[in-house]
Short mmCIF file of C-alpha atoms in Angstrom, two decimals:
data_model
loop_
_atom_site.label_atom_id
_atom_site.label_comp_id
_atom_site.label_asym_id
_atom_site.label_seq_id
_atom_site.Cartn_x
_atom_site.Cartn_y
_atom_site.Cartn_z
CA UNK A 1 -64.33 45.32 -17.93
CA UNK A 2 -67.33 43.07 -17.43
CA UNK A 3 -66.55 39.48 -16.54
CA UNK A 4 -68.42 36.22 -16.49
CA UNK A 5 -71.03 36.17 -13.74
CA UNK A 6 -72.14 33.02 -12.02
CA UNK A 7 -74.88 32.55 -9.50
CA UNK A 8 -75.20 31.46 -6.87
CA UNK A 9 -71.62 31.55 -5.62
CA UNK A 10 -72.32 28.91 -3.00
CA UNK A 11 -75.02 26.27 -2.82
CA UNK A 12 -75.78 23.55 -0.31
CA UNK A 13 -78.13 20.74 -1.27
CA UNK A 14 -79.04 17.34 0.03
CA UNK A 15 -78.80 14.07 -1.85
CA UNK A 16 -81.47 13.53 -4.48
CA UNK A 17 -82.32 17.24 -4.62
CA UNK A 18 -82.02 19.38 -7.71
CA UNK A 19 -79.90 22.45 -8.35
CA UNK A 20 -79.76 25.10 -11.03
CA UNK A 21 -76.59 27.05 -11.70
CA UNK A 22 -76.63 30.18 -13.81
CA UNK A 23 -73.99 31.76 -15.98
CA UNK A 24 -73.98 35.17 -17.62
CA UNK A 25 -71.21 35.45 -20.24
CA UNK A 26 -69.16 38.50 -21.05
CA UNK A 27 -71.23 40.84 -23.25
CA UNK A 28 -71.05 39.89 -26.95
CA UNK A 29 -69.62 36.46 -26.17
CA UNK A 30 -71.70 33.83 -27.90
CA UNK A 31 -70.21 30.66 -26.48
CA UNK A 32 -70.55 29.26 -23.00
CA UNK A 33 -68.70 26.32 -21.47
CA UNK A 34 -69.38 24.45 -18.24
CA UNK A 35 -66.66 22.75 -16.21
CA UNK A 36 -66.64 20.73 -13.03
CA UNK A 37 -63.60 20.88 -10.77
CA UNK A 38 -63.28 18.50 -7.87
CA UNK A 39 -60.92 19.17 -4.94
CA UNK A 40 -57.33 19.12 -6.12
CA UNK A 41 -58.35 18.18 -9.64
CA UNK A 42 -58.20 19.94 -12.96
CA UNK A 43 -61.42 21.23 -14.51
CA UNK A 44 -63.42 18.62 -16.41
CA UNK A 45 -65.32 19.85 -19.43
CA UNK A 46 -69.05 19.16 -19.21
CA UNK A 47 -70.80 20.84 -22.10
CA UNK A 48 -70.73 23.94 -24.29
CA UNK A 49 -73.16 26.03 -26.27
CA UNK A 50 -72.65 28.26 -29.29
CA UNK A 51 -75.43 30.55 -30.42
CA UNK A 52 -77.93 28.77 -28.19
CA UNK A 53 -77.16 25.35 -29.63
CA UNK A 54 -75.17 22.63 -27.92
CA UNK A 55 -71.77 22.71 -29.59
CA UNK A 56 -69.85 20.08 -27.69
CA UNK A 57 -70.38 17.54 -24.98
CA UNK A 58 -67.90 16.21 -22.48
CA UNK A 59 -68.27 14.18 -19.34
CA UNK A 60 -71.67 15.50 -18.33
CA UNK A 61 -73.79 12.95 -16.43
CA UNK A 62 -77.22 12.11 -17.78
CA UNK A 63 -78.68 13.59 -14.58
CA UNK A 64 -77.45 16.99 -15.71
CA UNK A 65 -78.81 19.13 -18.49
CA UNK A 66 -78.03 22.60 -19.71
CA UNK A 67 -79.19 25.17 -22.17
CA UNK A 68 -78.32 28.59 -23.49
CA UNK A 69 -81.02 31.20 -23.75
CA UNK A 70 -81.70 33.97 -26.25
CA UNK A 71 -79.76 36.47 -24.12
CA UNK A 72 -76.81 34.02 -24.18
CA UNK A 73 -76.95 33.24 -20.49
CA UNK A 74 -76.81 29.56 -19.67
CA UNK A 75 -78.21 27.34 -16.94
CA UNK A 76 -76.91 24.01 -15.73
CA UNK A 77 -79.64 21.87 -14.22
CA UNK A 78 -78.57 19.09 -11.92
CA UNK A 79 -81.03 16.48 -10.67
CA UNK A 80 -80.84 13.54 -8.27
CA UNK A 81 -77.76 15.08 -6.71
CA UNK A 82 -75.13 12.74 -5.36
CA UNK A 83 -72.40 13.33 -2.81
CA UNK A 84 -69.84 13.10 -5.61
CA UNK A 85 -71.38 16.09 -7.33
CA UNK A 86 -69.84 18.33 -4.67
CA UNK A 87 -67.38 20.47 -6.60
CA UNK A 88 -66.66 23.86 -8.06
CA UNK A 89 -68.63 24.48 -11.21
CA UNK A 90 -67.11 26.97 -13.57
CA UNK A 91 -68.66 28.67 -16.49
CA UNK A 92 -66.48 30.20 -19.18
CA UNK A 93 -67.34 32.27 -22.22
CA UNK A 94 -65.66 33.09 -25.50
CA UNK A 95 -66.33 34.36 -28.98
CA UNK A 96 -67.29 31.80 -31.64
CA UNK A 97 -66.28 28.80 -29.57
CA UNK A 98 -63.09 28.15 -31.44
CA UNK A 99 -60.17 26.51 -29.67
CA UNK A 100 -57.90 29.46 -30.33
CA UNK A 101 -60.29 31.83 -28.62
CA UNK A 102 -59.49 32.50 -25.00
CA UNK A 103 -62.04 31.22 -22.56
CA UNK A 104 -62.80 33.65 -19.78
CA UNK A 105 -63.80 31.88 -16.62
CA UNK A 106 -66.33 32.99 -14.06
CA UNK A 107 -65.71 32.87 -10.30
CA UNK A 108 -67.44 29.52 -10.01
CA UNK A 109 -70.29 28.10 -7.97
CA UNK A 110 -69.27 25.93 -5.06
CA UNK A 111 -71.80 23.14 -4.68
CA UNK A 112 -71.88 21.05 -1.55
CA UNK A 113 -74.13 18.00 -1.47
CA UNK A 114 -74.83 16.62 1.98
CA UNK B 1 -53.93 9.57 -24.62
CA UNK B 2 -53.46 13.33 -24.49
CA UNK B 3 -51.65 14.36 -21.35
CA UNK B 4 -50.27 17.53 -19.81
CA UNK B 5 -47.78 17.21 -16.99
CA UNK B 6 -46.60 20.08 -14.87
CA UNK B 7 -43.71 20.46 -12.53
CA UNK B 8 -43.04 21.14 -9.82
CA UNK B 9 -46.31 20.19 -8.15
CA UNK B 10 -45.78 22.96 -5.62
CA UNK B 11 -43.25 25.69 -5.05
CA UNK B 12 -42.46 28.16 -2.28
CA UNK B 13 -40.37 31.23 -3.06
CA UNK B 14 -39.50 34.49 -1.36
CA UNK B 15 -41.08 37.69 -2.52
CA UNK B 16 -38.99 39.37 -5.18
CA UNK B 17 -37.44 36.15 -6.45
CA UNK B 18 -37.96 34.69 -9.90
CA UNK B 19 -39.28 31.23 -10.66
CA UNK B 20 -39.96 28.99 -13.63
CA UNK B 21 -42.78 26.49 -13.98
CA UNK B 22 -42.62 23.63 -16.46
CA UNK B 23 -45.22 22.00 -18.68
CA UNK B 24 -44.71 18.90 -20.84
CA UNK B 25 -47.47 17.72 -23.12
CA UNK B 26 -48.27 14.85 -25.41
CA UNK B 27 -51.35 16.39 -26.99
CA UNK B 28 -51.75 15.72 -30.69
CA UNK B 29 -52.58 17.39 -32.93
CA UNK B 30 -51.43 20.62 -31.33
CA UNK B 31 -53.32 23.87 -31.74
CA UNK B 32 -52.25 26.13 -28.91
CA UNK B 33 -51.02 26.21 -25.33
CA UNK B 34 -52.29 28.48 -22.60
CA UNK B 35 -51.19 29.32 -19.12
CA UNK B 36 -53.88 30.16 -16.61
CA UNK B 37 -53.59 31.52 -13.08
CA UNK B 38 -56.15 30.21 -10.63
CA UNK B 39 -56.60 31.62 -7.17
CA UNK B 40 -58.06 29.22 -4.63
CA UNK B 41 -61.79 28.85 -5.10
CA UNK B 42 -61.89 31.18 -8.09
CA UNK B 43 -62.03 30.76 -11.83
CA UNK B 44 -58.85 30.47 -13.91
CA UNK B 45 -57.59 33.66 -15.52
CA UNK B 46 -55.77 33.49 -18.84
CA UNK B 47 -52.17 34.70 -18.78
CA UNK B 48 -50.83 33.76 -22.22
CA UNK B 49 -51.77 31.78 -25.28
CA UNK B 50 -49.25 30.53 -27.83
CA UNK B 51 -49.66 28.79 -31.15
CA UNK B 52 -47.26 26.45 -32.87
CA UNK B 53 -45.22 29.23 -34.44
CA UNK B 54 -44.72 31.28 -31.29
CA UNK B 55 -41.69 30.69 -29.08
CA UNK B 56 -42.26 33.25 -26.39
CA UNK B 57 -44.98 35.54 -25.15
CA UNK B 58 -45.00 37.99 -22.27
CA UNK B 59 -47.71 39.43 -20.10
CA UNK B 60 -46.21 41.82 -17.60
CA UNK B 61 -43.99 39.87 -15.24
CA UNK B 62 -45.10 36.59 -16.81
CA UNK B 63 -43.16 35.18 -19.75
CA UNK B 64 -44.14 31.93 -21.39
CA UNK B 65 -41.99 29.93 -23.77
CA UNK B 66 -42.92 27.13 -26.10
CA UNK B 67 -40.78 24.49 -27.79
CA UNK B 68 -43.14 22.66 -30.10
CA UNK B 69 -40.43 20.20 -31.12
CA UNK B 70 -39.83 18.91 -27.60
CA UNK B 71 -43.44 19.64 -26.58
CA UNK B 72 -42.39 21.69 -23.61
CA UNK B 73 -43.47 25.03 -22.26
CA UNK B 74 -42.36 27.13 -19.34
CA UNK B 75 -43.81 30.04 -17.45
CA UNK B 76 -41.28 32.41 -15.93
CA UNK B 77 -42.40 34.79 -13.21
CA UNK B 78 -40.13 37.74 -12.56
CA UNK B 79 -39.85 39.64 -9.29
CA UNK B 80 -42.58 37.63 -7.62
CA UNK B 81 -45.21 39.31 -5.48
CA UNK B 82 -47.38 37.94 -2.71
CA UNK B 83 -50.35 38.20 -5.06
CA UNK B 84 -48.69 35.70 -7.38
CA UNK B 85 -49.56 32.97 -4.89
CA UNK B 86 -51.95 30.75 -6.84
CA UNK B 87 -52.13 27.64 -8.96
CA UNK B 88 -50.76 27.93 -12.48
CA UNK B 89 -52.40 25.65 -14.99
CA UNK B 90 -51.06 24.69 -18.39
CA UNK B 91 -53.81 23.93 -20.89
CA UNK B 92 -53.17 22.46 -24.32
CA UNK B 93 -55.65 22.53 -27.17
CA UNK B 94 -55.83 19.91 -29.86
CA UNK B 95 -57.93 22.21 -31.98
CA UNK B 96 -61.64 22.27 -32.54
CA UNK B 97 -63.77 22.93 -29.52
CA UNK B 98 -63.49 23.02 -25.77
CA UNK B 99 -63.65 19.28 -25.29
CA UNK B 100 -60.30 19.13 -27.00
CA UNK B 101 -58.63 21.06 -24.16
CA UNK B 102 -56.35 19.06 -21.91
CA UNK B 103 -55.68 20.61 -18.52
CA UNK B 104 -52.58 20.04 -16.47
CA UNK B 105 -53.03 19.53 -12.74
CA UNK B 106 -51.22 22.75 -12.04
CA UNK B 107 -48.30 24.04 -10.00
CA UNK B 108 -49.24 25.57 -6.69
CA UNK B 109 -47.02 28.59 -6.07
CA UNK B 110 -46.69 30.24 -2.70
CA UNK B 111 -44.82 33.51 -2.40
CA UNK B 112 -43.74 34.38 1.13
CA UNK B 113 -42.06 37.28 2.88
#
């Protein structure tokens, strides 16, 4: 079965640079979530989109923005990168964005900021 | 503050043995509880999801229990395999949307020969 696809899988950037992470949800899933997971920490919810509209917002820094496109893929744009942004960034998808719907996680993008 | 605590923090068992992981939560209101398996550097994979009215749910060698009165859940792994080595994360939903999910910090399980 098709899973959530994230690209790139690994990314190295320098401070103050920008990065764009992409997420392709499971076919027919209409909701996308972004999480940030630091080393040894649990995933922190950043933002979610349902039917191309922002549906919920968590601890996403103002330097980050995201959107969901007409084909339901989503991009997380990160600007003015800081060392502390180094983490695993997960995308998850589900149907209808309801809490009882299982979120299927992608493999993650490992971002390293030098 | 909503919290999810898991124990033990880490666990080492021999292949073939059983083990039980614990999850205590103080999330309110309660909607559902999920157990995820997360391999190092990979995304979490859902194992089970239970609502308030469900006491137990199985997925192969994984069996989760839920006591909504005491706000406790357990994940029992039977006949462990080397591939079970991973972090197991308990996630509790307060309902609504994703921002209402509270993640536990996980139990790191290592299965050895």
